[in-house]
Each structure stands twice: as C-alpha cells, then as structure tokens.
C-alpha cells in the first residue's frame, strides 16, 4: 500500500506544474475519444439496421476505415514533420469534425455515411502522432513517461465512457447524437486553434525516418504476429455490436465495452513487467489462447457469455499487442518511431482483412440463422493459424553477430523501461 502511495505521489510530482495548454491537451485526450466512441463502436449496427446495408458491404466499409485509421498514422507523423504539430492537430480535427457532420447528413442521404466514416478515421490517423509529440514537447526525459501515461489514461477513459453514454440513443435518436458529437468536436477544434505553436513550428521527425524506406529493418515475426492478432481481435471489434444488440441491447453492449476498457486501464500497467519477461513463444500461446477462449464463449450468446468472452479477449489482446511491440523493438535496428509505424501498418492490414472476410462470413451466418458459428470459426482460427508463425520463427532466428558488428545485437533487456502504450 505504501509503495502504491509513493508511486502515485511521484506521478503527480512529475506532472506538476501543468501549463494551461497541457491541461487543455489532456482534457482533449479525454473528450476526443469520448465523442468518437459515442459513435464508432455502433457503426456496424447503424449501417446495417438503420441504413439497411448488407453485412458484406458493412464489413468492407469497416475494413477500409480500420486500414486508414491504423496505417494512416505514418502519414500523420510525416505531416507533423512538414507543417508542425499544432497545425497538424488543427487540420486533423477539421477533417474529423467534417466526418461527424457527414454522418448527420447521412440520415437523409445514406451513401454519404461511408465517406463520412472514412473522414473521421483520416482525422484520427493525422491527429494522434502530433498529439503525443506536442504533449511531451519541451518536457525533460524523466517526466515524459508520466505525461504519456496521463494521456493514455485519458484516452482509455474517454473510450470507456463514450459507448456507455451513447448506447441508449444510437438507434433511437441518432440525429441528436451525431449533432452533439459534431458540436463537441467544433468546440475542441476551436480550443486547439488557440494553442501556442511549438517554436517556429519546426519539423519534429528524425532524419533516419525520412532517409530510410519504411519497410527496411522490419522485424518479420512480430510484424506477422501483430497482423494476425489484429485480424482475429477485430472479429470481436467489428461485429460484436450487431451480435450483442440483437441478443441484449445497445446499452448492455456499452457495458461490455466498459469492462474491456477498464481491464486495459487496470491490468496492462500491472502486468507489463510480467509480459516483458515472458518468453515470446509463451506470450503468443497465452495471448492467442485467450482470444480463442473468448471468441468461443461468445457463441453462447447470453449476457454472461458476452461479458466473459469480452474479458477473455481483452486479456489476450493485452498480452499480444504489448509483447509484439516489445519484441519488434528488440529485433529491429530501426528507431522506435519507425518500429511503431511498421507495427501500426501490420495492425491496419490485419483489421482490414478481418472486416473484408469477417463481414462475408457473418453475413452467411446471419442468413443461415446461426451467427454463433461465426465466433466458433474465429476461435478455431486462433488455434490453427498461429502455428504457421513457427515457420517464420525458424526462418528469422537470430544469427551470431560478428565481433565488432553490434548493429541489431539487442538483448532481451534492451526494452527495459520502454513499455509502449497500447
């Protein structure tokens, strides 16, 4: 208890004093995901039930949106290097606000919903790299982890509360919901316009990122494992809304999401040391087993199954996502920023594949009246596909490093103290 109190006091000391702009940025780190997650987790339900799109089409739309949101972070970082952090955040919020306004207009012209959703994802991809860089700009190295942790906590809190607020209204009063979210983003955008720019809004990226090709130095096994993990996890992310609302309610679906986000906020920091020390093969086995168990439990379709399945899936993704990033950092000779960009690209590819293939399979299950088989098939893939990674593991085994050549000669302790955010 005393150790926890000491850690809390140390964290508060690292964050103080907070300037006005940083207070606003931390508040925005809560409000932006709050507004976004009042809408985005329900998009499969909204597109399918409210706008009448087939689930195959819904899957393709969600696949494209996921690919843009994850992989587009590379573009966001490059734009911040070129025009500065504040300008990048401002333009990103303008784009995202236009997306939510487009969802409001889509109630009268449904085809606009697709473009509006893609716009919101473009805005998210552009905003996040600049937001994190602005949050730690001018902060000494010792205090940076505290600021990044505070931003990550605000982000996850917004993601948890948003669906809980919006659940009862997303189908009954979507117009008022979209209008409220658009107004929230207009206010946040106006606040960002008043932020001071970084000195001369100079480029913030490293020359190494610009001069080297993005695929160079990719850690193949963590890249492939991350793509596979996101492919399997996004069966849950994309299609649980349709499944849960049909069997319970949109409000109960919000409770499931709240449980999942709470587990990430509480469990991941506590387990990060254990996950770092865990052998990579064991971490993959534990993570994919958690996903398999959770997806299989969802097939029961009861409220208890939805909660239990969501918890198991979240515990599995906590292990997989963190360990894949740590292993990529250990194996790649590239800078941390480039490594995270490569891992985000893998995540986007996996999420995209999940939307395209999962939408077709879920649509078949719905027409056959047996959507529970969708989750059992996904669970089976969690057990059958990961062994294919063993072939990559053998082919990418580290060769001895010649004396005097230390490039890439990283040890398992090289990631100590560098636990990345989810």
PDB file of C-alpha atoms in Angstrom, residues 193-414:
ATOM      1  CA  UNK A 193      -6.724  26.911 -32.638  1.00  0.00           C
ATOM      2  CA  UNK A 194      -5.742  28.869 -29.512  1.00  0.00           C
ATOM      3  CA  UNK A 195      -2.866  26.572 -28.556  1.00  0.00           C
ATOM      4  CA  UNK A 196       0.585  28.138 -28.880  1.00  0.00           C
ATOM      5  CA  UNK A 197       2.704  26.697 -31.656  1.00  0.00           C
ATOM      6  CA  UNK A 198       5.964  24.940 -30.939  1.00  0.00           C
ATOM      7  CA  UNK A 199       8.998  27.183 -31.584  1.00  0.00           C
ATOM      8  CA  UNK A 200       8.764  28.215 -35.246  1.00  0.00           C
ATOM      9  CA  UNK A 201       6.726  25.044 -35.814  1.00  0.00           C
ATOM     10  CA  UNK A 202       9.916  23.309 -36.840  1.00  0.00           C
ATOM     11  CA  UNK A 203       9.948  19.732 -38.150  1.00  0.00           C
ATOM     12  CA  UNK A 204       9.927  17.190 -35.335  1.00  0.00           C
ATOM     13  CA  UNK A 205      10.833  13.926 -37.064  1.00  0.00           C
ATOM     14  CA  UNK A 206      14.157  12.201 -37.280  1.00  0.00           C
ATOM     15  CA  UNK A 207      16.282  12.228 -40.395  1.00  0.00           C
ATOM     16  CA  UNK A 208      16.587   8.466 -40.127  1.00  0.00           C
ATOM     17  CA  UNK A 209      12.834   8.063 -40.671  1.00  0.00           C
ATOM     18  CA  UNK A 210      12.888  10.248 -43.758  1.00  0.00           C
ATOM     19  CA  UNK A 211      16.012   8.902 -45.378  1.00  0.00           C
ATOM     20  CA  UNK A 212      15.284   5.169 -44.939  1.00  0.00           C
ATOM     21  CA  UNK A 213      12.475   3.268 -46.557  1.00  0.00           C
ATOM     22  CA  UNK A 214       9.699   2.303 -44.158  1.00  0.00           C
ATOM     23  CA  UNK A 215       9.894  -1.491 -44.757  1.00  0.00           C
ATOM     24  CA  UNK A 216      13.656  -1.579 -44.168  1.00  0.00           C
ATOM     25  CA  UNK A 217      14.631  -3.353 -40.959  1.00  0.00           C
ATOM     26  CA  UNK A 218      11.151  -4.731 -40.279  1.00  0.00           C
ATOM     27  CA  UNK A 219      11.048  -7.435 -37.600  1.00  0.00           C
ATOM     28  CA  UNK A 220       9.207 -10.043 -39.653  1.00  0.00           C
ATOM     29  CA  UNK A 221       7.854 -12.318 -36.908  1.00  0.00           C
ATOM     30  CA  UNK A 222       6.439  -9.552 -34.644  1.00  0.00           C
ATOM     31  CA  UNK A 223       5.037  -7.833 -37.757  1.00  0.00           C
ATOM     32  CA  UNK A 224       3.246 -11.010 -38.892  1.00  0.00           C
ATOM     33  CA  UNK A 225       2.118 -11.861 -35.343  1.00  0.00           C
ATOM     34  CA  UNK A 226       0.698  -8.366 -34.903  1.00  0.00           C
ATOM     35  CA  UNK A 227      -1.192  -8.559 -38.195  1.00  0.00           C
ATOM     36  CA  UNK A 228      -2.640 -11.942 -37.213  1.00  0.00           C
ATOM     37  CA  UNK A 229      -3.545 -10.757 -33.704  1.00  0.00           C
ATOM     38  CA  UNK A 230      -5.409  -7.734 -35.043  1.00  0.00           C
ATOM     39  CA  UNK A 231      -7.100  -9.843 -37.723  1.00  0.00           C
ATOM     40  CA  UNK A 232      -8.520 -12.176 -35.073  1.00  0.00           C
ATOM     41  CA  UNK A 233      -9.255  -9.476 -32.467  1.00  0.00           C
ATOM     42  CA  UNK A 234     -11.168  -7.335 -34.948  1.00  0.00           C
ATOM     43  CA  UNK A 235     -13.732 -10.084 -35.457  1.00  0.00           C
ATOM     44  CA  UNK A 236     -14.762  -9.006 -31.949  1.00  0.00           C
ATOM     45  CA  UNK A 237     -14.274  -5.282 -32.563  1.00  0.00           C
ATOM     46  CA  UNK A 238     -16.184  -5.112 -35.847  1.00  0.00           C
ATOM     47  CA  UNK A 239     -19.096  -7.464 -35.312  1.00  0.00           C
ATOM     48  CA  UNK A 240     -19.852  -7.717 -31.589  1.00  0.00           C
ATOM     49  CA  UNK A 241     -22.171  -4.698 -31.828  1.00  0.00           C
ATOM     50  CA  UNK A 242     -24.521  -6.407 -34.304  1.00  0.00           C
ATOM     51  CA  UNK A 243     -24.406  -9.649 -32.311  1.00  0.00           C
ATOM     52  CA  UNK A 244     -24.810  -8.106 -28.835  1.00  0.00           C
ATOM     53  CA  UNK A 245     -27.532  -5.574 -29.654  1.00  0.00           C
ATOM     54  CA  UNK A 246     -29.603  -8.326 -31.238  1.00  0.00           C
ATOM     55  CA  UNK A 247     -29.372 -10.526 -28.121  1.00  0.00           C
ATOM     56  CA  UNK A 248     -29.297  -7.920 -25.364  1.00  0.00           C
ATOM     57  CA  UNK A 249     -29.380  -4.170 -26.055  1.00  0.00           C
ATOM     58  CA  UNK A 250     -27.149  -1.339 -27.182  1.00  0.00           C
ATOM     59  CA  UNK A 251     -26.864  -0.256 -23.524  1.00  0.00           C
ATOM     60  CA  UNK A 252     -25.610  -3.703 -22.490  1.00  0.00           C
ATOM     61  CA  UNK A 253     -23.124  -3.661 -25.377  1.00  0.00           C
ATOM     62  CA  UNK A 254     -21.814  -0.410 -23.877  1.00  0.00           C
ATOM     63  CA  UNK A 255     -21.326  -2.203 -20.548  1.00  0.00           C
ATOM     64  CA  UNK A 256     -19.284  -4.909 -22.292  1.00  0.00           C
ATOM     65  CA  UNK A 257     -17.050  -2.256 -23.852  1.00  0.00           C
ATOM     66  CA  UNK A 258     -16.720  -0.502 -20.486  1.00  0.00           C
ATOM     67  CA  UNK A 259     -15.496  -3.757 -18.927  1.00  0.00           C
ATOM     68  CA  UNK A 260     -12.957  -4.265 -21.717  1.00  0.00           C
ATOM     69  CA  UNK A 261     -11.527  -0.740 -21.489  1.00  0.00           C
ATOM     70  CA  UNK A 262     -11.376  -0.937 -17.695  1.00  0.00           C
ATOM     71  CA  UNK A 263      -9.366  -4.151 -17.925  1.00  0.00           C
ATOM     72  CA  UNK A 264      -6.885  -2.464 -20.284  1.00  0.00           C
ATOM     73  CA  UNK A 265      -6.513   0.563 -17.983  1.00  0.00           C
ATOM     74  CA  UNK A 266      -6.037  -1.535 -14.831  1.00  0.00           C
ATOM     75  CA  UNK A 267      -4.391  -4.790 -15.934  1.00  0.00           C
ATOM     76  CA  UNK A 268      -1.931  -3.683 -18.616  1.00  0.00           C
ATOM     77  CA  UNK A 269       0.230  -1.437 -16.378  1.00  0.00           C
ATOM     78  CA  UNK A 270       0.241  -4.053 -13.614  1.00  0.00           C
ATOM     79  CA  UNK A 271       1.131  -6.901 -15.984  1.00  0.00           C
ATOM     80  CA  UNK A 272       3.606  -5.051 -18.210  1.00  0.00           C
ATOM     81  CA  UNK A 273       6.676  -6.300 -16.321  1.00  0.00           C
ATOM     82  CA  UNK A 274       5.492  -9.897 -16.413  1.00  0.00           C
ATOM     83  CA  UNK A 275       4.695  -9.639 -20.126  1.00  0.00           C
ATOM     84  CA  UNK A 276       8.134  -8.149 -20.837  1.00  0.00           C
ATOM     85  CA  UNK A 277       9.875 -11.055 -19.068  1.00  0.00           C
ATOM     86  CA  UNK A 278       7.669 -13.725 -20.656  1.00  0.00           C
ATOM     87  CA  UNK A 279       9.343 -15.748 -23.479  1.00  0.00           C
ATOM     88  CA  UNK A 280       7.928 -14.673 -26.837  1.00  0.00           C
ATOM     89  CA  UNK A 281       6.622 -18.121 -27.777  1.00  0.00           C
ATOM     90  CA  UNK A 282       4.809 -18.403 -24.438  1.00  0.00           C
ATOM     91  CA  UNK A 283       3.310 -14.922 -24.814  1.00  0.00           C
ATOM     92  CA  UNK A 284       1.967 -15.829 -28.268  1.00  0.00           C
ATOM     93  CA  UNK A 285       0.493 -19.061 -26.908  1.00  0.00           C
ATOM     94  CA  UNK A 286      -1.153 -17.338 -23.923  1.00  0.00           C
ATOM     95  CA  UNK A 287      -2.476 -14.430 -25.997  1.00  0.00           C
ATOM     96  CA  UNK A 288      -3.967 -16.469 -28.832  1.00  0.00           C
ATOM     97  CA  UNK A 289      -5.416 -18.966 -26.322  1.00  0.00           C
ATOM     98  CA  UNK A 290      -7.163 -16.067 -24.573  1.00  0.00           C
ATOM     99  CA  UNK A 291      -8.607 -14.869 -27.881  1.00  0.00           C
ATOM    100  CA  UNK A 292      -9.740 -18.401 -28.778  1.00  0.00           C
ATOM    101  CA  UNK A 293     -11.445 -18.943 -25.420  1.00  0.00           C
ATOM    102  CA  UNK A 294     -13.191 -15.576 -25.505  1.00  0.00           C
ATOM    103  CA  UNK A 295     -14.451 -15.949 -29.077  1.00  0.00           C
ATOM    104  CA  UNK A 296     -15.738 -19.460 -28.346  1.00  0.00           C
ATOM    105  CA  UNK A 297     -17.616 -18.241 -25.248  1.00  0.00           C
ATOM    106  CA  UNK A 298     -19.336 -15.516 -27.301  1.00  0.00           C
ATOM    107  CA  UNK A 299     -21.048 -18.215 -29.349  1.00  0.00           C
ATOM    108  CA  UNK A 300     -23.366 -18.930 -26.392  1.00  0.00           C
ATOM    109  CA  UNK A 301     -24.972 -15.523 -26.960  1.00  0.00           C
ATOM    110  CA  UNK A 302     -26.088 -14.913 -23.360  1.00  0.00           C
ATOM    111  CA  UNK A 303     -25.329 -11.746 -21.404  1.00  0.00           C
ATOM    112  CA  UNK A 304     -22.928 -13.632 -19.159  1.00  0.00           C
ATOM    113  CA  UNK A 305     -21.196 -15.039 -22.243  1.00  0.00           C
ATOM    114  CA  UNK A 306     -20.844 -11.562 -23.761  1.00  0.00           C
ATOM    115  CA  UNK A 307     -19.179 -10.243 -20.593  1.00  0.00           C
ATOM    116  CA  UNK A 308     -16.963 -13.281 -20.069  1.00  0.00           C
ATOM    117  CA  UNK A 309     -15.980 -13.506 -23.732  1.00  0.00           C
ATOM    118  CA  UNK A 310     -15.148  -9.810 -23.879  1.00  0.00           C
ATOM    119  CA  UNK A 311     -12.973 -10.101 -20.761  1.00  0.00           C
ATOM    120  CA  UNK A 312     -11.046 -13.125 -22.068  1.00  0.00           C
ATOM    121  CA  UNK A 313     -10.481 -11.493 -25.470  1.00  0.00           C
ATOM    122  CA  UNK A 314      -9.245  -8.297 -23.811  1.00  0.00           C
ATOM    123  CA  UNK A 315      -6.794 -10.190 -21.583  1.00  0.00           C
ATOM    124  CA  UNK A 316      -5.481 -11.992 -24.663  1.00  0.00           C
ATOM    125  CA  UNK A 317      -5.008  -8.789 -26.637  1.00  0.00           C
ATOM    126  CA  UNK A 318      -3.252  -7.110 -23.677  1.00  0.00           C
ATOM    127  CA  UNK A 319      -0.552  -9.794 -23.847  1.00  0.00           C
ATOM    128  CA  UNK A 320      -0.319  -9.980 -27.643  1.00  0.00           C
ATOM    129  CA  UNK A 321      -0.293  -6.285 -28.529  1.00  0.00           C
ATOM    130  CA  UNK A 322       2.233  -5.297 -25.861  1.00  0.00           C
ATOM    131  CA  UNK A 323       4.576  -8.271 -26.387  1.00  0.00           C
ATOM    132  CA  UNK A 324       4.571  -7.873 -30.186  1.00  0.00           C
ATOM    133  CA  UNK A 325       5.618  -4.229 -29.840  1.00  0.00           C
ATOM    134  CA  UNK A 326       8.331  -5.083 -27.323  1.00  0.00           C
ATOM    135  CA  UNK A 327       9.673  -7.880 -29.497  1.00  0.00           C
ATOM    136  CA  UNK A 328       9.661  -5.636 -32.577  1.00  0.00           C
ATOM    137  CA  UNK A 329      11.702  -3.044 -30.660  1.00  0.00           C
ATOM    138  CA  UNK A 330      14.147  -5.750 -29.564  1.00  0.00           C
ATOM    139  CA  UNK A 331      14.653  -7.240 -33.012  1.00  0.00           C
ATOM    140  CA  UNK A 332      14.658  -4.204 -35.307  1.00  0.00           C
ATOM    141  CA  UNK A 333      17.666  -1.902 -35.774  1.00  0.00           C
ATOM    142  CA  UNK A 334      15.353   0.993 -36.718  1.00  0.00           C
ATOM    143  CA  UNK A 335      14.284   3.867 -34.462  1.00  0.00           C
ATOM    144  CA  UNK A 336      11.356   3.411 -32.072  1.00  0.00           C
ATOM    145  CA  UNK A 337       9.150   5.698 -34.181  1.00  0.00           C
ATOM    146  CA  UNK A 338       9.727   3.682 -37.348  1.00  0.00           C
ATOM    147  CA  UNK A 339       9.169   0.393 -35.496  1.00  0.00           C
ATOM    148  CA  UNK A 340       5.836   1.605 -34.131  1.00  0.00           C
ATOM    149  CA  UNK A 341       4.883   2.784 -37.624  1.00  0.00           C
ATOM    150  CA  UNK A 342       5.600  -0.666 -39.008  1.00  0.00           C
ATOM    151  CA  UNK A 343       3.563  -2.305 -36.248  1.00  0.00           C
ATOM    152  CA  UNK A 344       0.651   0.075 -36.888  1.00  0.00           C
ATOM    153  CA  UNK A 345       0.798  -0.895 -40.552  1.00  0.00           C
ATOM    154  CA  UNK A 346       0.573  -4.567 -39.554  1.00  0.00           C
ATOM    155  CA  UNK A 347      -2.409  -3.740 -37.337  1.00  0.00           C
ATOM    156  CA  UNK A 348      -4.142  -1.955 -40.202  1.00  0.00           C
ATOM    157  CA  UNK A 349      -3.619  -4.847 -42.586  1.00  0.00           C
ATOM    158  CA  UNK A 350      -4.994  -7.314 -40.021  1.00  0.00           C
ATOM    159  CA  UNK A 351      -8.025  -5.177 -39.193  1.00  0.00           C
ATOM    160  CA  UNK A 352      -8.738  -4.661 -42.896  1.00  0.00           C
ATOM    161  CA  UNK A 353      -8.626  -8.404 -43.612  1.00  0.00           C
ATOM    162  CA  UNK A 354     -10.927  -9.019 -40.654  1.00  0.00           C
ATOM    163  CA  UNK A 355     -13.514  -6.591 -41.966  1.00  0.00           C
ATOM    164  CA  UNK A 356     -13.499  -7.972 -45.506  1.00  0.00           C
ATOM    165  CA  UNK A 357     -13.516 -11.695 -44.654  1.00  0.00           C
ATOM    166  CA  UNK A 358     -15.427 -11.434 -41.389  1.00  0.00           C
ATOM    167  CA  UNK A 359     -18.240  -9.419 -42.947  1.00  0.00           C
ATOM    168  CA  UNK A 360     -18.817 -12.052 -45.602  1.00  0.00           C
ATOM    169  CA  UNK A 361     -18.765 -14.908 -43.075  1.00  0.00           C
ATOM    170  CA  UNK A 362     -21.021 -13.106 -40.572  1.00  0.00           C
ATOM    171  CA  UNK A 363     -23.462 -12.316 -43.367  1.00  0.00           C
ATOM    172  CA  UNK A 364     -23.618 -16.004 -44.300  1.00  0.00           C
ATOM    173  CA  UNK A 365     -24.234 -16.940 -40.671  1.00  0.00           C
ATOM    174  CA  UNK A 366     -26.995 -14.355 -40.336  1.00  0.00           C
ATOM    175  CA  UNK A 367     -28.777 -15.602 -43.448  1.00  0.00           C
ATOM    176  CA  UNK A 368     -28.499 -19.165 -42.155  1.00  0.00           C
ATOM    177  CA  UNK A 369     -29.761 -18.136 -38.708  1.00  0.00           C
ATOM    178  CA  UNK A 370     -26.626 -19.378 -36.909  1.00  0.00           C
ATOM    179  CA  UNK A 371     -24.391 -16.377 -36.167  1.00  0.00           C
ATOM    180  CA  UNK A 372     -22.918 -18.251 -33.197  1.00  0.00           C
ATOM    181  CA  UNK A 373     -20.910 -20.321 -35.684  1.00  0.00           C
ATOM    182  CA  UNK A 374     -19.112 -17.124 -36.734  1.00  0.00           C
ATOM    183  CA  UNK A 375     -17.459 -16.919 -33.303  1.00  0.00           C
ATOM    184  CA  UNK A 376     -16.614 -20.618 -33.234  1.00  0.00           C
ATOM    185  CA  UNK A 377     -14.950 -20.319 -36.641  1.00  0.00           C
ATOM    186  CA  UNK A 378     -12.956 -17.306 -35.420  1.00  0.00           C
ATOM    187  CA  UNK A 379     -11.929 -19.256 -32.307  1.00  0.00           C
ATOM    188  CA  UNK A 380     -10.773 -22.167 -34.476  1.00  0.00           C
ATOM    189  CA  UNK A 381      -8.587 -19.761 -36.493  1.00  0.00           C
ATOM    190  CA  UNK A 382      -6.959 -18.637 -33.223  1.00  0.00           C
ATOM    191  CA  UNK A 383      -5.774 -22.199 -32.728  1.00  0.00           C
ATOM    192  CA  UNK A 384      -4.960 -23.140 -36.335  1.00  0.00           C
ATOM    193  CA  UNK A 385      -3.250 -20.022 -37.729  1.00  0.00           C
ATOM    194  CA  UNK A 386      -0.640 -19.168 -35.024  1.00  0.00           C
ATOM    195  CA  UNK A 387       1.392 -22.390 -35.621  1.00  0.00           C
ATOM    196  CA  UNK A 388       2.148 -21.009 -39.088  1.00  0.00           C
ATOM    197  CA  UNK A 389       4.156 -18.313 -37.312  1.00  0.00           C
ATOM    198  CA  UNK A 390       6.579 -21.001 -36.153  1.00  0.00           C
ATOM    199  CA  UNK A 391       7.877 -21.251 -39.715  1.00  0.00           C
ATOM    200  CA  UNK A 392       8.695 -17.541 -39.586  1.00  0.00           C
ATOM    201  CA  UNK A 393      10.290 -18.022 -36.176  1.00  0.00           C
ATOM    202  CA  UNK A 394      12.675 -20.630 -37.547  1.00  0.00           C
ATOM    203  CA  UNK A 395      13.484 -18.572 -40.652  1.00  0.00           C
ATOM    204  CA  UNK A 396      14.120 -15.384 -38.667  1.00  0.00           C
ATOM    205  CA  UNK A 397      16.189 -16.950 -35.874  1.00  0.00           C
ATOM    206  CA  UNK A 398      18.975 -14.575 -34.919  1.00  0.00           C
ATOM    207  CA  UNK A 399      22.394 -15.433 -36.357  1.00  0.00           C
ATOM    208  CA  UNK A 400      25.505 -14.802 -34.234  1.00  0.00           C
ATOM    209  CA  UNK A 401      26.714 -11.231 -34.578  1.00  0.00           C
ATOM    210  CA  UNK A 402      30.357 -10.945 -35.724  1.00  0.00           C
ATOM    211  CA  UNK A 403      32.805  -9.353 -33.327  1.00  0.00           C
ATOM    212  CA  UNK A 404      32.869  -5.604 -33.788  1.00  0.00           C
ATOM    213  CA  UNK A 405      29.500  -5.559 -35.544  1.00  0.00           C
ATOM    214  CA  UNK A 406      26.890  -4.602 -32.976  1.00  0.00           C
ATOM    215  CA  UNK A 407      24.139  -3.468 -35.344  1.00  0.00           C
ATOM    216  CA  UNK A 408      20.936  -5.176 -34.287  1.00  0.00           C
ATOM    217  CA  UNK A 409      22.715  -7.082 -31.497  1.00  0.00           C
ATOM    218  CA  UNK A 410      19.989  -6.360 -28.986  1.00  0.00           C
ATOM    219  CA  UNK A 411      19.404  -8.338 -25.824  1.00  0.00           C
ATOM    220  CA  UNK A 412      16.107  -9.103 -24.104  1.00  0.00           C
ATOM    221  CA  UNK A 413      16.922  -6.354 -21.586  1.00  0.00           C
ATOM    222  CA  UNK A 414      17.128  -3.618 -24.217  1.00  0.00           C
TER     223      UNK A 414
END
